[in-house]
CSV table of C-alpha atoms in Angstrom, one decimal:
chain,number,residue,atom,x,y,z
A,332,MET,CA,17.1,-66.4,-24.7
A,333,SER,CA,17.5,-65.0,-28.2
A,334,GLY,CA,17.5,-61.2,-28.6
A,335,THR,CA,16.4,-61.5,-32.2
A,336,ARG,CA,13.9,-58.8,-33.2
A,337,VAL,CA,10.6,-59.9,-34.9
A,338,LYS,CA,8.6,-58.0,-37.5
A,339,ILE,CA,5.2,-59.2,-38.7
A,340,CYS,CA,4.5,-57.7,-42.1
A,341,GLY,CA,1.5,-57.3,-44.3
A,342,ILE,CA,-0.9,-56.1,-41.6
A,343,THR,CA,-4.3,-55.0,-43.1
A,344,ASN,CA,-6.6,-54.5,-40.1
A,345,ILE,CA,-6.6,-53.3,-36.5
A,346,GLU,CA,-7.4,-56.7,-35.0
A,347,ASP,CA,-4.3,-58.2,-36.5
A,348,ALA,CA,-2.2,-55.3,-35.4
A,349,GLN,CA,-3.3,-55.6,-31.9
A,350,ALA,CA,-2.6,-59.3,-31.9
A,351,VAL,CA,0.9,-58.6,-33.2
A,352,VAL,CA,1.5,-56.2,-30.4
A,353,ALA,CA,0.0,-58.5,-27.7
A,354,ALA,CA,2.2,-61.3,-28.9
A,355,GLY,CA,5.4,-59.2,-28.3
A,356,ALA,CA,6.5,-58.3,-31.8
A,357,HIS,CA,9.0,-55.4,-32.2
A,358,ALA,CA,7.6,-54.1,-35.5
A,359,LEU,CA,4.7,-54.5,-37.9
A,360,GLY,CA,4.7,-53.8,-41.6
A,361,LEU,CA,2.2,-51.9,-43.8
A,362,VAL,CA,2.4,-52.6,-47.6
A,363,PHE,CA,2.0,-49.7,-50.0
A,364,TYR,CA,2.3,-51.8,-53.2
A,365,GLU,CA,-0.9,-52.1,-55.2
A,366,ALA,CA,-0.1,-55.4,-56.7
A,367,SER,CA,0.1,-57.1,-53.3
A,368,PRO,CA,-3.0,-58.7,-51.7
A,369,ARG,CA,-1.8,-57.1,-48.5
A,370,ALA,CA,-1.8,-53.6,-49.7
A,371,VAL,CA,-3.4,-50.9,-47.6
A,372,ASP,CA,-4.6,-47.4,-48.3
A,373,LEU,CA,-3.7,-44.3,-46.3
A,374,GLU,CA,-6.8,-44.4,-44.1
A,375,GLN,CA,-6.3,-48.1,-43.3
A,376,ALA,CA,-2.7,-47.4,-42.5
A,377,ARG,CA,-3.4,-44.5,-40.2
A,378,GLU,CA,-5.9,-46.6,-38.2
A,379,ILE,CA,-3.5,-49.5,-37.9
A,380,ALA,CA,-0.6,-47.4,-37.0
A,381,TYR,CA,-2.4,-45.6,-34.2
A,382,ALA,CA,-3.8,-48.9,-32.9
A,383,ALA,CA,-0.3,-50.3,-32.6
A,384,GLY,CA,0.5,-48.0,-29.7
A,385,PRO,CA,3.8,-46.2,-28.8
A,386,PHE,CA,6.4,-48.9,-28.4
A,387,ILE,CA,6.3,-50.8,-31.7
A,388,SER,CA,8.0,-49.8,-34.9
A,389,VAL,CA,5.5,-49.2,-37.7
A,390,THR,CA,7.2,-49.8,-41.0
A,391,ALA,CA,6.0,-48.8,-44.5
A,392,LEU,CA,7.0,-51.1,-47.4
A,393,PHE,CA,7.4,-49.8,-50.9
A,394,VAL,CA,8.4,-51.3,-54.3
A,395,ASN,CA,9.9,-48.7,-56.7
A,396,PRO,CA,7.4,-46.1,-55.6
A,397,PRO,CA,7.0,-42.5,-56.9
A,398,ALA,CA,8.4,-40.0,-54.4
A,399,SER,CA,4.9,-38.6,-54.1
A,400,LEU,CA,3.6,-41.8,-52.6
A,401,VAL,CA,6.3,-42.1,-50.0
A,402,GLY,CA,5.8,-38.4,-49.2
A,403,ALA,CA,2.1,-38.9,-48.7
A,404,VAL,CA,2.6,-41.9,-46.4
A,405,VAL,CA,5.1,-40.2,-44.2
A,406,SER,CA,3.1,-37.0,-43.9
A,407,LYS,CA,-0.2,-38.8,-43.1
A,408,VAL,CA,0.7,-42.0,-41.2
A,409,PRO,CA,2.9,-42.2,-38.1
A,410,ILE,CA,5.7,-44.2,-39.7
A,411,GLN,CA,9.0,-44.9,-37.9
A,412,LEU,CA,10.8,-46.9,-40.6
A,413,LEU,CA,10.7,-47.2,-44.4
A,414,GLN,CA,11.4,-50.5,-46.2
A,415,PHE,CA,12.3,-50.5,-49.9
A,416,HIS,CA,11.9,-53.7,-51.9
A,417,GLY,CA,12.7,-52.5,-55.5
A,418,ASP,CA,15.7,-50.9,-57.3
A,419,GLU,CA,15.6,-47.7,-55.3
A,420,THR,CA,18.9,-45.8,-55.1
A,421,ALA,CA,20.5,-44.8,-51.8
A,422,ALA,CA,19.8,-41.1,-52.7
A,423,PHE,CA,16.1,-41.9,-53.1
A,424,CYS,CA,15.8,-43.9,-49.9
A,425,GLU,CA,17.5,-41.2,-47.9
A,426,SER,CA,15.4,-38.3,-49.2
A,427,PHE,CA,12.4,-38.8,-46.8
A,428,GLN,CA,14.0,-38.0,-43.5
A,429,ARG,CA,13.2,-41.4,-42.1
A,430,PRO,CA,15.4,-44.4,-41.2
A,431,TYR,CA,15.2,-47.1,-43.9
A,432,ILE,CA,16.0,-50.7,-44.5
A,433,LYS,CA,16.8,-52.0,-48.0
A,434,ALA,CA,15.5,-55.3,-49.1
A,435,ILE,CA,17.9,-57.5,-51.1
A,436,ARG,CA,16.4,-60.4,-53.2
A,437,MET,CA,18.9,-63.1,-53.0
A,438,ARG,CA,19.5,-63.8,-56.7
A,439,PRO,CA,22.0,-66.7,-57.2
A,440,ASP,CA,24.7,-64.5,-58.7
A,441,LEU,CA,24.1,-61.5,-56.4
A,442,ASP,CA,27.0,-59.9,-54.5
A,443,VAL,CA,25.3,-59.2,-51.2
A,444,VAL,CA,28.1,-57.1,-49.8
A,445,ALA,CA,28.3,-54.9,-52.9
A,446,VAL,CA,24.6,-54.1,-52.6
A,447,MET,CA,25.1,-53.3,-48.9
A,448,VAL,CA,28.0,-51.0,-49.7
A,449,SER,CA,25.9,-49.1,-52.2
A,450,HIS,CA,23.5,-48.1,-49.4
A,451,PRO,CA,25.9,-46.9,-46.7
A,452,ASN,CA,23.3,-45.1,-44.7
A,453,ALA,CA,20.7,-47.8,-44.5
A,454,SER,CA,19.7,-48.7,-41.0
A,455,GLY,CA,19.7,-52.4,-42.0
A,456,PHE,CA,19.2,-54.9,-44.8
A,457,LEU,CA,16.4,-57.4,-45.3
A,458,LEU,CA,17.5,-60.5,-47.2
A,459,ASP,CA,14.6,-62.2,-49.0
A,460,ALA,CA,14.2,-65.1,-51.4
A,461,TYR,CA,14.5,-64.4,-55.1
A,462,ARG,CA,11.8,-65.3,-57.7
A,463,PRO,CA,11.9,-63.5,-61.1
A,464,GLY,CA,9.2,-60.8,-61.3
A,465,VAL,CA,8.2,-61.1,-57.6
A,466,PRO,CA,9.4,-58.4,-55.2
A,467,GLY,CA,8.7,-60.4,-52.1
A,468,GLY,CA,6.2,-62.6,-50.3
A,469,THR,CA,7.2,-65.7,-52.3
A,470,GLY,CA,6.9,-68.0,-49.3
A,471,GLU,CA,10.2,-69.5,-50.3
A,472,THR,CA,13.5,-69.7,-48.4
A,473,PHE,CA,17.0,-69.3,-49.7
A,474,ASP,CA,20.4,-70.7,-48.7
A,475,TRP,CA,20.9,-69.3,-45.3
A,476,ALA,CA,24.7,-69.9,-45.6
A,477,ARG,CA,24.7,-66.8,-47.9
A,478,VAL,CA,23.8,-64.5,-45.0
A,479,PRO,CA,26.9,-62.5,-44.0
A,480,ARG,CA,27.9,-63.4,-40.5
A,481,ASP,CA,30.2,-60.4,-39.9
A,482,SER,CA,28.0,-57.5,-40.9
A,483,LYS,CA,28.3,-54.4,-38.8
A,484,VAL,CA,24.8,-53.4,-40.1
A,485,PRO,CA,21.7,-55.2,-38.8
A,486,ILE,CA,20.5,-57.9,-41.1
A,487,VAL,CA,16.9,-59.1,-41.1
A,488,LEU,CA,16.1,-62.5,-42.5
A,489,ALA,CA,12.9,-63.0,-44.6
A,490,GLY,CA,11.6,-65.5,-47.1
A,491,GLY,CA,9.6,-68.6,-46.3
A,492,LEU,CA,9.8,-68.3,-42.5
A,493,THR,CA,7.2,-70.1,-40.4
A,494,PRO,CA,6.7,-71.0,-36.7
A,495,GLU,CA,8.3,-74.3,-37.6
A,496,ASN,CA,11.6,-73.1,-39.0
A,497,VAL,CA,12.2,-69.7,-37.5
A,498,ALA,CA,14.3,-71.0,-34.6
A,499,GLU,CA,16.5,-73.0,-36.9
A,500,ALA,CA,16.9,-70.0,-39.2
A,501,ILE,CA,18.0,-67.8,-36.3
A,502,ARG,CA,20.5,-70.4,-35.1
A,503,ALA,CA,21.9,-70.8,-38.6
A,504,THR,CA,22.3,-67.2,-39.3
A,505,GLY,CA,22.6,-65.2,-36.1
A,506,VAL,CA,20.6,-62.4,-37.7
A,507,TYR,CA,19.5,-59.2,-35.9
A,508,GLY,CA,15.9,-59.8,-36.9
A,509,VAL,CA,13.3,-61.9,-38.7
A,510,ASP,CA,10.4,-60.8,-40.8
A,511,VAL,CA,7.3,-62.9,-41.7
A,512,SER,CA,4.1,-62.3,-43.6
A,513,GLY,CA,2.6,-65.3,-45.3
A,514,GLY,CA,4.0,-67.8,-42.8
A,515,VAL,CA,1.6,-66.7,-40.1
A,516,GLU,CA,-1.5,-66.2,-42.3
A,517,SER,CA,-4.8,-68.0,-42.7
A,518,ALA,CA,-5.3,-66.2,-46.0
A,519,PRO,CA,-3.4,-63.4,-47.8
A,520,GLY,CA,-3.7,-60.3,-45.6
A,521,LYS,CA,-5.4,-62.1,-42.7
A,522,LYS,CA,-3.2,-63.2,-39.9
A,523,ASP,CA,-3.6,-66.4,-37.8
A,524,HIS,CA,-3.2,-65.1,-34.2
A,525,ASN,CA,-2.1,-68.4,-32.9
A,526,GLN,CA,0.6,-68.7,-35.6
A,527,ILE,CA,1.8,-65.2,-34.7
A,528,LYS,CA,2.2,-66.3,-31.0
A,529,SER,CA,4.0,-69.5,-32.0
A,530,PHE,CA,6.3,-67.7,-34.4
A,531,ILE,CA,7.4,-65.1,-31.8
A,532,ASN,CA,7.7,-67.7,-29.0
A,533,ASN,CA,9.8,-69.9,-31.2
A,534,ALA,CA,12.0,-67.0,-32.3
A,535,ARG,CA,12.6,-66.1,-28.6
A,536,SER,CA,13.5,-69.6,-27.7
A,537,ALA,CA,16.2,-69.9,-30.4
A,538,LEU,CA,19.7,-69.9,-28.9
A,539,VAL,CA,22.3,-68.2,-31.0
């Protein structure tokens, strides 16, 4: 059985959060980026985070946020992990006394290792598909051969993952974790609970 961790991102309501937990995900993501159809406010986020229970990692996703927003989230919502999807510096990411992962949009000419080195205290890195002007949630994959296979830091694969391709993605990359949002939705911000179950079951079945 695969030990790959699974995060379901873009949770906007308690029912979806409970479905994610029941299906066996390791983490869920809350989006604090106003331009996203999956964005939540502080009150929504608090309700979802408390509904998730004690043994799931509640993650807050930001895109080039002001420090005041991150501060408000970590002070009012029980967040275990921060996820930064913009051009945030290591100093900024480290300033909130929470573990964080840095998202890397896999631009064709990008030196992945150089970006990783520039954030030496990141708990992990999330590799996502690149589309100009779109900080994530593109629904597109990238060349999985670009995923570093010898990283000493956990790597999470995102970008265009679905129940149909997640096992193949894990076998191809050997990543620590996978992250999905649109690939298990019936509409932006509304999860399909059967798709969540299928995604997690298929991720578990992948042999690496």
